[in-house]
PDB file of C-alpha atoms in Angstrom:
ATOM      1  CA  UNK A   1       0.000   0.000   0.000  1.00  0.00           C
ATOM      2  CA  UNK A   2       3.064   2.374   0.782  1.00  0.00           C
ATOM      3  CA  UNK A   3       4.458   2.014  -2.174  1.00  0.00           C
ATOM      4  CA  UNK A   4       1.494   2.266  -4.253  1.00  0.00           C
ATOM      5  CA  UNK A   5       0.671   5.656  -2.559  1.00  0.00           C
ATOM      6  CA  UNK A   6       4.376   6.823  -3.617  1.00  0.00           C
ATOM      7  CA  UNK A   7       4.074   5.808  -7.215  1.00  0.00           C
ATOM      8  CA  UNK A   8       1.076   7.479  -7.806  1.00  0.00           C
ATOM      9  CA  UNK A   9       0.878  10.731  -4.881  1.00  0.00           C
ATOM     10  CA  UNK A  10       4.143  12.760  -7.214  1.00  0.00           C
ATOM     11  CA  UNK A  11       1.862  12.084 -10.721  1.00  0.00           C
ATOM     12  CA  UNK A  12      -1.318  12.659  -9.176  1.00  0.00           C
ATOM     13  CA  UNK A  13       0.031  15.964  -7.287  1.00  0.00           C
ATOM     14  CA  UNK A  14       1.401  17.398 -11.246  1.00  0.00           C
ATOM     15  CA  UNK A  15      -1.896  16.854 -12.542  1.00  0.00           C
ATOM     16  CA  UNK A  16      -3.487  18.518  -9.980  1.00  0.00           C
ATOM     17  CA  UNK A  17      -1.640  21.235 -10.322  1.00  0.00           C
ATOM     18  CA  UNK A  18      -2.355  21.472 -14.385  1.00  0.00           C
ATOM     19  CA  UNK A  19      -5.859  20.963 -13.963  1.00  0.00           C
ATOM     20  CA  UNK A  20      -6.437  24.243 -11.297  1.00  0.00           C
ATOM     21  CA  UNK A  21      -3.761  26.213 -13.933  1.00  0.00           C
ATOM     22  CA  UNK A  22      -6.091  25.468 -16.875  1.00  0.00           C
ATOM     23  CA  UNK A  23      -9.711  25.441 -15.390  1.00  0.00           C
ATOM     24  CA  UNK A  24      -8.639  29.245 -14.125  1.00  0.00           C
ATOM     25  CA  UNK A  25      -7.103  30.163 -17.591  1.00  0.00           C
ATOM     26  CA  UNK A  26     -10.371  28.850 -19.153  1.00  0.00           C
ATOM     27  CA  UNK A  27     -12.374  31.195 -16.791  1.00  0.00           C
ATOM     28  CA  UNK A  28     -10.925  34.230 -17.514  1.00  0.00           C
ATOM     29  CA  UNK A  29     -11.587  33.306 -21.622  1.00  0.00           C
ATOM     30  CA  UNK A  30     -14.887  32.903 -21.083  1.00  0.00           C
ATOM     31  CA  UNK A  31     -17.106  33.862 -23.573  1.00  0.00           C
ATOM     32  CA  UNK A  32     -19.502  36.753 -23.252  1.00  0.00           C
ATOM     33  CA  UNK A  33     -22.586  35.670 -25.220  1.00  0.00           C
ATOM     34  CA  UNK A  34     -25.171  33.415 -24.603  1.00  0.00           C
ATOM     35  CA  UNK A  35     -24.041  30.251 -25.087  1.00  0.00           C
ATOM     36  CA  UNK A  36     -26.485  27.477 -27.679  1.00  0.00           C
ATOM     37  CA  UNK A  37     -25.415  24.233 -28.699  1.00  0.00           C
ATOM     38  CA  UNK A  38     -26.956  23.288 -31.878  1.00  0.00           C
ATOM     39  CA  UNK A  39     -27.809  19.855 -33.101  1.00  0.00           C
ATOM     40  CA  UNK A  40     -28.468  19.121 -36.672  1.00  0.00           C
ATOM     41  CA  UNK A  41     -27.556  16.337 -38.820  1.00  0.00           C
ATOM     42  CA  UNK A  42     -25.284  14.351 -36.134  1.00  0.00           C
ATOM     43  CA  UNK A  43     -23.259  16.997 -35.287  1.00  0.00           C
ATOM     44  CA  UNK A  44     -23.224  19.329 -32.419  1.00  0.00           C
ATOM     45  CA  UNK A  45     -22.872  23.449 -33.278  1.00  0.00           C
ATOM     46  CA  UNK A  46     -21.447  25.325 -30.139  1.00  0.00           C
ATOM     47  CA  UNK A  47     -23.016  28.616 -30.600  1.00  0.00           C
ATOM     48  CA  UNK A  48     -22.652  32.306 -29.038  1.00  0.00           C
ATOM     49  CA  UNK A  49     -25.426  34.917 -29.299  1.00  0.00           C
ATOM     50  CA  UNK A  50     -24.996  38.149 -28.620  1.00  0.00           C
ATOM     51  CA  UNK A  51     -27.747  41.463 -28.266  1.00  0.00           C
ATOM     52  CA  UNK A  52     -31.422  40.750 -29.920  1.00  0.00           C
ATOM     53  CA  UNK A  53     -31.384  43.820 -32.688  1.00  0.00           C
ATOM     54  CA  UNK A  54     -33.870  43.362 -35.936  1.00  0.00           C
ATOM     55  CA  UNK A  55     -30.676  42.803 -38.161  1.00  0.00           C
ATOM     56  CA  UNK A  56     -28.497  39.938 -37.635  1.00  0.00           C
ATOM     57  CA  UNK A  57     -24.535  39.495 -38.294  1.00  0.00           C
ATOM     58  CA  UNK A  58     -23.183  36.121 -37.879  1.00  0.00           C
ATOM     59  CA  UNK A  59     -19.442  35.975 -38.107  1.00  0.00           C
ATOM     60  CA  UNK A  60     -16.335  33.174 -38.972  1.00  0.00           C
ATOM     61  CA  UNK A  61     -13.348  33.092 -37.139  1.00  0.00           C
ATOM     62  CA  UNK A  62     -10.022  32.406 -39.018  1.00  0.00           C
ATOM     63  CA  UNK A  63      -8.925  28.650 -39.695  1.00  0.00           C
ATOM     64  CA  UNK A  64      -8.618  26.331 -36.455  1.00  0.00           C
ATOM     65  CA  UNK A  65      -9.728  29.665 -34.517  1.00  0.00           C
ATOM     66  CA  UNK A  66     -11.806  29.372 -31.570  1.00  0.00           C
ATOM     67  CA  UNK A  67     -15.748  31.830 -31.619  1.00  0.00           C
ATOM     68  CA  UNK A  68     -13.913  33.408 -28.309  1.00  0.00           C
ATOM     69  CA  UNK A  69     -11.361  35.472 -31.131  1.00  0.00           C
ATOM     70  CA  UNK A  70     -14.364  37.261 -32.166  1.00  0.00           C
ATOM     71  CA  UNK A  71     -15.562  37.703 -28.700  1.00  0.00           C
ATOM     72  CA  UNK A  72     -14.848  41.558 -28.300  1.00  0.00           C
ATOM     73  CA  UNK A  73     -15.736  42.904 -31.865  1.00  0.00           C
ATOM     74  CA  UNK A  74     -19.058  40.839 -31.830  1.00  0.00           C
ATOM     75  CA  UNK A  75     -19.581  42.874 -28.304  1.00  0.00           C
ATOM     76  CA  UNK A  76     -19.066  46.040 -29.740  1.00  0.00           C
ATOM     77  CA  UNK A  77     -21.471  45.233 -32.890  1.00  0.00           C
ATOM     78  CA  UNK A  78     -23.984  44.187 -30.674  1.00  0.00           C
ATOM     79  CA  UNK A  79     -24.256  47.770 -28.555  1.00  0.00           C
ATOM     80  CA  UNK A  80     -25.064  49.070 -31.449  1.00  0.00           C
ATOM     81  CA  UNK A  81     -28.277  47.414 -32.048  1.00  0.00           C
ATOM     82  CA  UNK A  82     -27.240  44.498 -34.213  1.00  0.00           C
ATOM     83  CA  UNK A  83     -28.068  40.657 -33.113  1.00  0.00           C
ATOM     84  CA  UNK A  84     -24.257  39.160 -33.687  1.00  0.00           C
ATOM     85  CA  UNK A  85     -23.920  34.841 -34.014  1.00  0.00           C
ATOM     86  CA  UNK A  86     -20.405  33.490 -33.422  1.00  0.00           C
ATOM     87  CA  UNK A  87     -19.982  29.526 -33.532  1.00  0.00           C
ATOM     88  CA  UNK A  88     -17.075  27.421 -32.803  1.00  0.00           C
ATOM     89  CA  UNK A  89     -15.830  25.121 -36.271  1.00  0.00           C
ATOM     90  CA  UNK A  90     -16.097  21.494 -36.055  1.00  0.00           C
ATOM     91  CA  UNK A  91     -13.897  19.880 -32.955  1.00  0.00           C
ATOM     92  CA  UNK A  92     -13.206  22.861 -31.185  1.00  0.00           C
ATOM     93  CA  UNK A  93     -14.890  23.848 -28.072  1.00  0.00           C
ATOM     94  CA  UNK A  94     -17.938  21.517 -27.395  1.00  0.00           C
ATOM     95  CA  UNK A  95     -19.163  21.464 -31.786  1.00  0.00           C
ATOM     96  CA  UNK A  96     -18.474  17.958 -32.962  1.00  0.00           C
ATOM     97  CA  UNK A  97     -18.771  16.027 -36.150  1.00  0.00           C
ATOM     98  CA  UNK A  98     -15.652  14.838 -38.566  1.00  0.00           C
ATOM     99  CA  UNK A  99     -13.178  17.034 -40.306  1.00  0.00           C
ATOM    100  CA  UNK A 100     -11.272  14.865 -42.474  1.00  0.00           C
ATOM    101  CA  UNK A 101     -12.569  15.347 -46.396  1.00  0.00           C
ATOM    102  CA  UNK A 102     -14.672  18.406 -45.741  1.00  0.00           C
ATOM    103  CA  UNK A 103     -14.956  21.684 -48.604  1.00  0.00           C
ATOM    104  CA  UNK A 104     -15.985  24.554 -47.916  1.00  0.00           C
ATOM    105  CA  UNK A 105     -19.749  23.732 -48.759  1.00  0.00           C
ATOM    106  CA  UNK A 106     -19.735  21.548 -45.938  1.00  0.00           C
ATOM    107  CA  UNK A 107     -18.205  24.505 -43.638  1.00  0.00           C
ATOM    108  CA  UNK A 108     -21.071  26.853 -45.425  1.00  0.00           C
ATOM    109  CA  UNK A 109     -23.885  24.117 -44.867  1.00  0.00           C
ATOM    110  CA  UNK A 110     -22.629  24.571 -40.799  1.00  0.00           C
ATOM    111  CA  UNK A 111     -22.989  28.051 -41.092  1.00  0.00           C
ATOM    112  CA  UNK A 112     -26.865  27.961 -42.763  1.00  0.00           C
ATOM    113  CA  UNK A 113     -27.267  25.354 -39.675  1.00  0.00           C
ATOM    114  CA  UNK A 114     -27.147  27.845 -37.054  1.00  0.00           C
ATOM    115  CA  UNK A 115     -28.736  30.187 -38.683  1.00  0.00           C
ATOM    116  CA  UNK A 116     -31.769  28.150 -39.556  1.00  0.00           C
ATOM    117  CA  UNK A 117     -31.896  26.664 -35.558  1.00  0.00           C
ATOM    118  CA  UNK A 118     -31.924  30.620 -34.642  1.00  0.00           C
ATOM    119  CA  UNK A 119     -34.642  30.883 -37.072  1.00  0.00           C
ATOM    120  CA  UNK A 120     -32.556  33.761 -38.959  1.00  0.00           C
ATOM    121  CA  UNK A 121     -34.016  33.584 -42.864  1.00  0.00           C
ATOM    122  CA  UNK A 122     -31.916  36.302 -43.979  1.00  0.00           C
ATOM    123  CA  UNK A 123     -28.705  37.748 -42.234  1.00  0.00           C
ATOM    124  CA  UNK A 124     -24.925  39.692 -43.278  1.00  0.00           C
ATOM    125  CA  UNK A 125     -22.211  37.260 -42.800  1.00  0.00           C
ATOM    126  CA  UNK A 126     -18.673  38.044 -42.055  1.00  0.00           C
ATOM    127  CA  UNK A 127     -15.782  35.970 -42.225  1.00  0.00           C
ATOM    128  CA  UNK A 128     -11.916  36.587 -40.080  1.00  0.00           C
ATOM    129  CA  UNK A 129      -9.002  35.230 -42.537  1.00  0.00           C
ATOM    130  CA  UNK A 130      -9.609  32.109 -43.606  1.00  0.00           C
ATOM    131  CA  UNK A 131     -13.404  32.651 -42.510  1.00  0.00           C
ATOM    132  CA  UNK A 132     -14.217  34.750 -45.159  1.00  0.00           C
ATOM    133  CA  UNK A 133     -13.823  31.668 -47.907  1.00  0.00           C
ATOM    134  CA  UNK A 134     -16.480  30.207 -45.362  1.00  0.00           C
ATOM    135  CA  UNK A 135     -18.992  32.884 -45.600  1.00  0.00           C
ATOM    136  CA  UNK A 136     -18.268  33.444 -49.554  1.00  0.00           C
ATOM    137  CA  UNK A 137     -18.851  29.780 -49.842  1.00  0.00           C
ATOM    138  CA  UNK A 138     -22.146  30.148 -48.236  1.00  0.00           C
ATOM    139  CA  UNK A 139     -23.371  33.538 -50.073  1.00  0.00           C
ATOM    140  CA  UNK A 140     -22.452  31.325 -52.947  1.00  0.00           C
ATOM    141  CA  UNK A 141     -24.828  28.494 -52.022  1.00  0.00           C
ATOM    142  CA  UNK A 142     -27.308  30.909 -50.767  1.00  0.00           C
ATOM    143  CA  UNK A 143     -27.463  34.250 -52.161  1.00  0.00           C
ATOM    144  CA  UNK A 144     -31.102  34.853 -51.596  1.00  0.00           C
ATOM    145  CA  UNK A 145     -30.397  34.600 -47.798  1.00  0.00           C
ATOM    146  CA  UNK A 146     -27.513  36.965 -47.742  1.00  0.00           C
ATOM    147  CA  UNK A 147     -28.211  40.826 -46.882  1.00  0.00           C
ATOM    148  CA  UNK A 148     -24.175  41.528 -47.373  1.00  0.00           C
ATOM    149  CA  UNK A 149     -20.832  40.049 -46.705  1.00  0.00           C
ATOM    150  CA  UNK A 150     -18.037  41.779 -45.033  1.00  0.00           C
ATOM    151  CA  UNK A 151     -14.526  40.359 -44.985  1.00  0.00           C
ATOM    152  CA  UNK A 152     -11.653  40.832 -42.285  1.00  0.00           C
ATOM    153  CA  UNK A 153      -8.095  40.072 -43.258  1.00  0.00           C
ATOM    154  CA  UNK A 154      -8.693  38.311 -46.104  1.00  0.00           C
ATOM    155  CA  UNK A 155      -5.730  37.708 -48.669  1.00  0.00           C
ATOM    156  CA  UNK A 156      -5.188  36.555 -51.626  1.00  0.00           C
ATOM    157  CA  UNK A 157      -4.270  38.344 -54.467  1.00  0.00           C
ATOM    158  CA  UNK A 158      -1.223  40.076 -52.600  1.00  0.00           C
ATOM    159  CA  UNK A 159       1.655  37.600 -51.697  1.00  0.00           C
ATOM    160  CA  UNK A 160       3.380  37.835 -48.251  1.00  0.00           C
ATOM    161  CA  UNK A 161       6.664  39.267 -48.086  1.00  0.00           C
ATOM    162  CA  UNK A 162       9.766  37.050 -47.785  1.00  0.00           C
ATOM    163  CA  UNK A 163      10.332  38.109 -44.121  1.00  0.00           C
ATOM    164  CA  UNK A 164       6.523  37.113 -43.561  1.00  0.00           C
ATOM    165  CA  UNK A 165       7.449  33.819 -45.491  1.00  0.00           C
ATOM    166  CA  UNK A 166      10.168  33.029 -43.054  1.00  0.00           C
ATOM    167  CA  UNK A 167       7.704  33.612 -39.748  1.00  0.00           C
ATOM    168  CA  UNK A 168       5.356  31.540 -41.077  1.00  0.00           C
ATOM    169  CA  UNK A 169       7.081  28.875 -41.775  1.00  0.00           C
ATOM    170  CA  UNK A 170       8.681  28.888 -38.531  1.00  0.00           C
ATOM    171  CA  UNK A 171       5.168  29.118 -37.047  1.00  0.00           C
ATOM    172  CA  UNK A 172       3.375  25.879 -38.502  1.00  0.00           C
ATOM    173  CA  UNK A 173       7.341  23.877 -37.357  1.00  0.00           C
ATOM    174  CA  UNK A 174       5.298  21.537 -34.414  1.00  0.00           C
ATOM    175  CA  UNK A 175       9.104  21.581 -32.670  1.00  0.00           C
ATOM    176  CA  UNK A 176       8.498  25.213 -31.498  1.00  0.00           C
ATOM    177  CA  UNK A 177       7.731  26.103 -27.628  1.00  0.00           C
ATOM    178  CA  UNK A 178       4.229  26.822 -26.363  1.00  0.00           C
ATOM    179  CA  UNK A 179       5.871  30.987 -26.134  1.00  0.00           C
ATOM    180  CA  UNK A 180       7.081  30.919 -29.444  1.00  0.00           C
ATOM    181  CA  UNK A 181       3.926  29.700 -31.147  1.00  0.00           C
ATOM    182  CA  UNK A 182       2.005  32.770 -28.955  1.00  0.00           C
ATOM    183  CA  UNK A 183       4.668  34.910 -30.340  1.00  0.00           C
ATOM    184  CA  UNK A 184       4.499  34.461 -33.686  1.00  0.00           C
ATOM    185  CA  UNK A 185       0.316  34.041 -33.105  1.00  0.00           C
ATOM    186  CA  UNK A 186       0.659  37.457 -32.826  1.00  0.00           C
ATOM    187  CA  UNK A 187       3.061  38.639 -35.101  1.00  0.00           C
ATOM    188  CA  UNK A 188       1.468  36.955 -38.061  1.00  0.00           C
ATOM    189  CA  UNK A 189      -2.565  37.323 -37.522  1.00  0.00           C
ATOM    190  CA  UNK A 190      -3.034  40.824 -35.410  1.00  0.00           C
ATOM    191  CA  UNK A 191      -2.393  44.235 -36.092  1.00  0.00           C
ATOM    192  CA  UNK A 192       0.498  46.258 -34.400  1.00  0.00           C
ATOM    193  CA  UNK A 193      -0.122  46.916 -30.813  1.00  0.00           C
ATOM    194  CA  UNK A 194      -3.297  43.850 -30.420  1.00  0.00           C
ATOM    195  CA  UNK A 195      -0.355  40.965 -30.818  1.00  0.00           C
ATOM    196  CA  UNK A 196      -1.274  40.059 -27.096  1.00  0.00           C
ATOM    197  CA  UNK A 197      -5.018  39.266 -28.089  1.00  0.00           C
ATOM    198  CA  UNK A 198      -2.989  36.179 -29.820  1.00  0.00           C
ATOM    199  CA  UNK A 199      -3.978  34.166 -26.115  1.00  0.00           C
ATOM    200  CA  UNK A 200      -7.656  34.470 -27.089  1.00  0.00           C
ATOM    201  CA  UNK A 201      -6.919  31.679 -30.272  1.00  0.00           C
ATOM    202  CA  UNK A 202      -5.121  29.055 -28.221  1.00  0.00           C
ATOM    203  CA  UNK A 203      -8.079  29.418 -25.413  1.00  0.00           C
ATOM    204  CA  UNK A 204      -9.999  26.028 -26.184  1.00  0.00           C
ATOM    205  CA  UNK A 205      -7.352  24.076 -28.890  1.00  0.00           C
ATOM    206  CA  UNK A 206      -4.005  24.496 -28.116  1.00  0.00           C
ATOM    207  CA  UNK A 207      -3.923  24.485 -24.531  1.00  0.00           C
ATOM    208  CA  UNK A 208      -6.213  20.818 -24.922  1.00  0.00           C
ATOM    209  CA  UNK A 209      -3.749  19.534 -26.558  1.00  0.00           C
ATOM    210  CA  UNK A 210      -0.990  20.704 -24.393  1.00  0.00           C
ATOM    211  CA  UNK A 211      -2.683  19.251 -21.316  1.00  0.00           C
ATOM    212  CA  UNK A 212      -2.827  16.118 -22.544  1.00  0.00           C
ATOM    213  CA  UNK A 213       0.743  15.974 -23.954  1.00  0.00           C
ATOM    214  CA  UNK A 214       1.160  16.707 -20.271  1.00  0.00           C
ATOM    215  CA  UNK A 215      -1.055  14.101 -18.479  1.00  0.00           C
ATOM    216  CA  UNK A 216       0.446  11.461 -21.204  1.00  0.00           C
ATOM    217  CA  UNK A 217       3.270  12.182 -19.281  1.00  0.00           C
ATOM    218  CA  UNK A 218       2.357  11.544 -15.849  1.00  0.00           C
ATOM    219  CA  UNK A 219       0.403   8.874 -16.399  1.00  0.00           C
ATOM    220  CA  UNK A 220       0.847   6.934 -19.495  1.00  0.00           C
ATOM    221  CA  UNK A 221       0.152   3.510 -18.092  1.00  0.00           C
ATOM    222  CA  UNK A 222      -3.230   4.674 -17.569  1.00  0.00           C
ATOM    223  CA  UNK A 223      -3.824   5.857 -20.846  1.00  0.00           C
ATOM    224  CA  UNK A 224      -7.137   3.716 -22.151  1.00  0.00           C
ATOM    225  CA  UNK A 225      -8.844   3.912 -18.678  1.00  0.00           C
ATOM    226  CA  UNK A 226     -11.883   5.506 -17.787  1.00  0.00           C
ATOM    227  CA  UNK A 227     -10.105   7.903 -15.339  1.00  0.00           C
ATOM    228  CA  UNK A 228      -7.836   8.794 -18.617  1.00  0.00           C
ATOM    229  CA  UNK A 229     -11.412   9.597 -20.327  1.00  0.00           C
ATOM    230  CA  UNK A 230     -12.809  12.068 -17.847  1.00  0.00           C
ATOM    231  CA  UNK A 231      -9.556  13.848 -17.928  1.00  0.00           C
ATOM    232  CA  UNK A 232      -9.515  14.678 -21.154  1.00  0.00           C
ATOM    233  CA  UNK A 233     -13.219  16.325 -20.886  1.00  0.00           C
ATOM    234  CA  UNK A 234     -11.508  18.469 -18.050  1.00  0.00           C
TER     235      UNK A 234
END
């Protein structure tokens, strides 16, 4: 009994420790509209709906980007009488459903989802980065339902710099510290002066996956249990 208290009270202290570090950091991201979680067609639509205005905006967040990056504009949209719709992509936050062979149409048919379960007919759509292929996509598919698009940091036709080349490059290489990957977060998607928003985007994927690169760690063995399974919901 001894010794199985002190193979398991060093691991079990660690993990406490990274559990009460990321349930606070989750707090303070917290999203400030009310929260909906849409089911249609087997998968699950985690939804955020902010003011009740007679127009309605819903809005895409850049690729892999969590709703909470759109968190403060949607806000500010809101107070001025407009009914703003934020929703998290498949697999991040609490949405579900598969990602693997997916277009675009199936990214716009999520979109039309949330707006048909919030019974909006027609709306203005506007899409962050790679979000704005999303809501193009879905003016595309639906053009009678669209009031007006309006798209945020969307490229294209203008090719990054070499410099810009080099820090992106450097920014998908999986061998780079947790810092360095906030760094050049910022750096590469925000405006001069907002690069600390860059926390807001690692808020519900990164930091999942960094716990449980963690918790692999201190308990590996224990990998396929049930108590393994709960932890990963944490």
């Amino acid at each position: 009994m001894k010794n199985l208290y002190l193979n398991y009270s060093k691991p079990l202290l660690i993990l406490f420790i990274l559990l009460t570090i990321t349930f606070g950091y989750s707090q303070k991201i917290k999203s400030n509209g009310v929260r909906k979680l849409i089911q249609a067609n087997g998968i699950q639509i985690e939804t955020f709906v902010y003011g009740n205005g007679p127009v309605a905006l819903i809005m895409a967040a850049g690729n892999g980007r969590p709703a909470i990056q759109l968190d403060e504009l949607a806000q500010a949209i809101a107070s001025k009488g407009i009914k703003v719709v934020t929703y998290n992509y498949r697999t991040l936050g609490a949405s579900t459903g598969k990602i693997e062979g997916l277009t675009l149409h199936d990214y716009a048919n999520d979109l039309w989802k949330v707006a048909d379960e919030l019974g909006l007919k027609k709306v203005y759509l506007a899409g962050k980065t790679y979000g704005n292929r999303v809501v193009r996509t879905a003016s595309q598919d639906h053009p009678e339902r669209v009031l007006g698009i309006v798209l945020i940091g969307a490229g294209g036709e203008a090719q990054p710099s070499a410099e810009t080349t080099a820090l992106y490059q450097r920014y998908i290489d999986p061998s780079i510290s947790k810092e360095e990957l906030l760094k050049l977060q910022g750096q590469l998607m925000y405006a001069p002066g907002n690069e600390h928003l860059a926390i807001l985007d690692q808020a519900q994927d990164y930091f999942q996956s960094w716990l449980e690169n963690k918790l692999s760690l201190v308990i590996p063995h224990q990998k396929n249990s049930g108590l393994w399974a709960v932890l990963r919901q944490c």
